[in-house]
Coordinates of C-alpha atoms in Angstrom, one line a residue:
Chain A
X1 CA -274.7 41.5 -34.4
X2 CA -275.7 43.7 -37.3
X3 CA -279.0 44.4 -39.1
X4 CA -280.4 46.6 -41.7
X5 CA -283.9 47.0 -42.6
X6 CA -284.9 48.3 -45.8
X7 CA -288.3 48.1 -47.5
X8 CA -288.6 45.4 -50.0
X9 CA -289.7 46.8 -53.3
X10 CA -290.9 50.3 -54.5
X11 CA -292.9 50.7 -57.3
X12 CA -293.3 54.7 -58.9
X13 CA -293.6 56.5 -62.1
X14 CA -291.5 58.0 -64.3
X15 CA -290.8 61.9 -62.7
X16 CA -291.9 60.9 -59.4
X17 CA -290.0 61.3 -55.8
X18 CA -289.1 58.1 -54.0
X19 CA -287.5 58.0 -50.0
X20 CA -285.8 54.0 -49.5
X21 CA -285.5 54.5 -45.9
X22 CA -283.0 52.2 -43.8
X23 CA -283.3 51.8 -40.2
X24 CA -279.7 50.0 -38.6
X25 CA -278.7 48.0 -35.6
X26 CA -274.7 47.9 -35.2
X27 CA -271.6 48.0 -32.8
X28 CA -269.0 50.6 -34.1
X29 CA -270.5 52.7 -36.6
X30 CA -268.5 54.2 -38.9
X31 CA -270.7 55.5 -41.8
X32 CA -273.9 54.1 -44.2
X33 CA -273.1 53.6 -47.9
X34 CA -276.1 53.5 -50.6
X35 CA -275.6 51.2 -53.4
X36 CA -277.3 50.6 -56.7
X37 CA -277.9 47.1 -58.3
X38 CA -279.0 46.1 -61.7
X39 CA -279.9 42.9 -62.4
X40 CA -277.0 40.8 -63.0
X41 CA -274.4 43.2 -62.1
X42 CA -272.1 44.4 -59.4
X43 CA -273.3 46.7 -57.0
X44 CA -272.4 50.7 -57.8
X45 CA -271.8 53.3 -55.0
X46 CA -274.1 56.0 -54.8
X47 CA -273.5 57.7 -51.6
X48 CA -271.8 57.9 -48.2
X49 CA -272.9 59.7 -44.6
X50 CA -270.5 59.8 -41.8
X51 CA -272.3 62.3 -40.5
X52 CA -275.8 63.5 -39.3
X53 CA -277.0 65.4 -42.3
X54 CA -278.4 65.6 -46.3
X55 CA -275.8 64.6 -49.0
X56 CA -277.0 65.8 -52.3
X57 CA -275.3 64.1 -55.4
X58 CA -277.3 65.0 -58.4
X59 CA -280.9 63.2 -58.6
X60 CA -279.6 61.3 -55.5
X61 CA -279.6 62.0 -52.1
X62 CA -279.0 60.8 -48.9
X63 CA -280.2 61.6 -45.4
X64 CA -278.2 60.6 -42.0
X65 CA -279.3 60.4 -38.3
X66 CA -277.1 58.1 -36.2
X67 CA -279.4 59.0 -32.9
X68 CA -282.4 57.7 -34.5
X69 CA -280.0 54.7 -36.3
X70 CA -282.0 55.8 -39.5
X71 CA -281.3 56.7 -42.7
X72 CA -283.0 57.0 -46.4
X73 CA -282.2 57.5 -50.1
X74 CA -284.1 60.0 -52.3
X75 CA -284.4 59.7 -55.5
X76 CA -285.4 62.1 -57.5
X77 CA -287.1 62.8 -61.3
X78 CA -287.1 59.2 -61.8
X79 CA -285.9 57.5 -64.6
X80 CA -287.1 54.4 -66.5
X81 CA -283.1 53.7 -66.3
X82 CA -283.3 53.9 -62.0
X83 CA -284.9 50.6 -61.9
X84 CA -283.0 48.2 -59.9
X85 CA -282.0 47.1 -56.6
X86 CA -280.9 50.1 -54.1
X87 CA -278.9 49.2 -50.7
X88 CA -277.9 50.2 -47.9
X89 CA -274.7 49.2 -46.4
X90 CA -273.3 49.9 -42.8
X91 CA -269.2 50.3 -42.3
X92 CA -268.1 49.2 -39.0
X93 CA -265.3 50.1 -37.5
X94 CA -264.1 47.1 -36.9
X95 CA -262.3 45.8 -39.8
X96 CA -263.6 48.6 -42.2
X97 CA -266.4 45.5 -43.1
X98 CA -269.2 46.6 -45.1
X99 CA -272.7 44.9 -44.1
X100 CA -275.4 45.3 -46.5
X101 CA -279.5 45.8 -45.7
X102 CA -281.5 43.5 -47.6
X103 CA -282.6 45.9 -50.5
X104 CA -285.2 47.7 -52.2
X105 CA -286.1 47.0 -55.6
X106 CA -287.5 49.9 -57.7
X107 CA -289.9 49.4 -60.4
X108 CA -290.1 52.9 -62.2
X109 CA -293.2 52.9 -65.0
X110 CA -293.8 54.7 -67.6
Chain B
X1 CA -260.4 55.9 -60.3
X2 CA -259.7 52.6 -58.8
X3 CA -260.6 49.4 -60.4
X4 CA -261.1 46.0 -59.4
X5 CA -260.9 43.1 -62.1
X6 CA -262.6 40.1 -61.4
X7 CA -262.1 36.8 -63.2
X8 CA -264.1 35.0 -64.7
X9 CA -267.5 36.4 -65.2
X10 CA -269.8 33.3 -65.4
X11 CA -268.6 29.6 -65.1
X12 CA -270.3 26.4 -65.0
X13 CA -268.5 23.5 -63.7
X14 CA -269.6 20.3 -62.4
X15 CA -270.5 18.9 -59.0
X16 CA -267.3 17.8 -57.2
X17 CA -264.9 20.0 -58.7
X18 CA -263.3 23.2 -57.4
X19 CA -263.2 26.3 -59.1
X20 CA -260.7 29.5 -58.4
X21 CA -262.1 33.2 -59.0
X22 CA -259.4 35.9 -59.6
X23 CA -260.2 39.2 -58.1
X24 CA -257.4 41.8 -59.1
X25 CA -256.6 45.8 -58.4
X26 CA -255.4 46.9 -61.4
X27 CA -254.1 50.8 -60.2
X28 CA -253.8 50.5 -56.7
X29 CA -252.6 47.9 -54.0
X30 CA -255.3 46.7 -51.6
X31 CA -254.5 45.6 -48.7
X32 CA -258.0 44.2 -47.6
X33 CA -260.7 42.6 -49.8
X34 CA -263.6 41.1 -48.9
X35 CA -265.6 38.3 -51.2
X36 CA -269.1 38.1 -50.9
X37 CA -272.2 35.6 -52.4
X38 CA -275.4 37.0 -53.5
X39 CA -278.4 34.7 -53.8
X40 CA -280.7 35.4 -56.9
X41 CA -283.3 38.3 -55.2
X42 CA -281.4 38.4 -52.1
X43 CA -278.9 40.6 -50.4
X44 CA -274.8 40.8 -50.5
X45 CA -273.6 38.5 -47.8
X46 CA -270.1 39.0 -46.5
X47 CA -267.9 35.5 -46.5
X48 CA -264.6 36.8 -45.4
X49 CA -262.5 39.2 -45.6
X50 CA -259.1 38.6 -46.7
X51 CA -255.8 40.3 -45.9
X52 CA -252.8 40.3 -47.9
X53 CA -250.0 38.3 -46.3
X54 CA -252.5 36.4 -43.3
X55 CA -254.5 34.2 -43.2
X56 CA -258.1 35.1 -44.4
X57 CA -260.9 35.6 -41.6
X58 CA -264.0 34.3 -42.0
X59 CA -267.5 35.1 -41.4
X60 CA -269.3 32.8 -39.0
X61 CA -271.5 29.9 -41.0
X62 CA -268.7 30.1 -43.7
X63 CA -266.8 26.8 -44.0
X64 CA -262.8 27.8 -44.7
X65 CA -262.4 24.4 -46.5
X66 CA -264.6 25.2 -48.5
X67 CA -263.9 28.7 -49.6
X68 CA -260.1 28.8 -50.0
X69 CA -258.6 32.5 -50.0
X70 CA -255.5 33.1 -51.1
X71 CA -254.3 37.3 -50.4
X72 CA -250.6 36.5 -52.1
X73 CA -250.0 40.0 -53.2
X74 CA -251.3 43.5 -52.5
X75 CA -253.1 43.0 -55.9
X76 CA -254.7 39.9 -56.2
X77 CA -256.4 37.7 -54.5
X78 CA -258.6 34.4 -55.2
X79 CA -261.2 32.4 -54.0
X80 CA -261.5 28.4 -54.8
X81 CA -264.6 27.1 -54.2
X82 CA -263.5 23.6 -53.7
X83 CA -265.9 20.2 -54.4
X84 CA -268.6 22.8 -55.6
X85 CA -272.5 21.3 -55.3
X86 CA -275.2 22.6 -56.7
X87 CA -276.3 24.5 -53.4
X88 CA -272.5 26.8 -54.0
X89 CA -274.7 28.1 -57.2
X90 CA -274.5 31.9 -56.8
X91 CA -273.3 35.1 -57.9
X92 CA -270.0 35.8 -56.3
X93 CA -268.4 39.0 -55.8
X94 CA -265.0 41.0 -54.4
X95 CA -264.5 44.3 -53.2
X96 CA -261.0 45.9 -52.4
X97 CA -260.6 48.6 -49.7
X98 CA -258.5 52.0 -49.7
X99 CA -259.2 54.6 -47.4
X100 CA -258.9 56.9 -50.3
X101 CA -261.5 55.5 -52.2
X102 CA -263.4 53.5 -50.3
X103 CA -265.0 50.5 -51.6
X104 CA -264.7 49.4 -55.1
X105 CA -266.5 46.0 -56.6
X106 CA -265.4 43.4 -59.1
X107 CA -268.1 42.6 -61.8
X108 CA -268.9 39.4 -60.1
X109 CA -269.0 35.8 -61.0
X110 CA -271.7 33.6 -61.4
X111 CA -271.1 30.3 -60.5
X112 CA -273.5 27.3 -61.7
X113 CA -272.9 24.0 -60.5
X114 CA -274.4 21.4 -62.5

């Protein structure tokens, strides 16, 4: 089977640095996705690894190791606006399915 | 870019009757979407994934009578929730695949059951 595991909820200020890290179990890796979540909305992509290495896109990044099955999401000068649900999603070969983690809720504060 | 239409955006419908959710690509043709349900706090939980022209596959724990998919065309498919209880309440989403752009979501649909 497949699992992700994500930490629960984040809480930082406004400004500050956060790491969601993501640690995944799968057969037939194909790439981890990061999503964002408001409340009450569709998920939004933020970023995509295929392969071992930093992805910068803007005030986002995203980190890949598929020896260590690990992965995180920085986020960077946080924003009141950044607060929300943040996920990670494995692609599987197979089928091109997309399994999400659990996700991490961000609480940025003032 | 690509974009995914998904109909309606909330309904509420009472216990015993079915109710159909449009999910359409608007620019592109997908031949795979998958539907998913997201409990309030919780994480996306694939149901099926749905092909266009076959029969749609479903995750395991997922009753198929349940959760009718129809993939007619290369741009639309549905999903009928059929004698809906209150349990079925839940935010219900698509997503259409392209290798050229990868995932793209529908808005979702929450359901209420009353």
């Amino acid at each position: 089977g497949q699992s992700l595991e994500q930490p629960s909820e984040v809480t930082a200020v406004e400004g500050a640095i956060v790491q969601i890290n993501c640690t995944y179990q799968t057969s037939g890796f194909y790439g981890l996705s990061w999503y964002q979540q408001h409340d009450g909305g569709a998920p939004t992509f933020l970023s995509y690894n295929a392969l071992d290495g930093l992805e910068e896109t803007g005030r986002f990044s995203s980190f890949l190791s598929r020896s260590d099955s690990y992965g995180y999401l920085l986020l960077q000068e946080l924003q009141m606006k950044d607060s929300a649900s943040y996920f990670c999603a494995v692609r599987r070969a197979a089928g091109n399915k997309l399994t999400f983690g659990g996700g991490t809720r961000v609480l940025v504060k003032p | 870019g690509a974009v995914v239409s998904q109909h309606p955006s909330w309904v509420i419908c009472k216990s015993g009757t079915s109710v159909k959710i449009e999910c359409r690509s608007l620019d592109f043709q997908a031949t795979t979407m998958f539907w998913y349900r997201q409990f309030p706090k919780q994480s996306l939980m694939l149901m099926a994934t749905s092909n266009e022209g076959s029969k749609a596959t479903y995750e395991q724990g997922v009753e198929k009578d349940k959760f009718l998919i129809n993939h007619a065309s290369l741009t639309l498919s549905t999903l009928t929730v059929t004698s809906a209880h209150p349990e079925d309440s839940s935010f219900y989403i698509c997503s259409a695949f392209r290798d050229a752009d990868g995932y793209t979501f529908g808005s979702g649909t929450r359901l209420t059951v009353v």
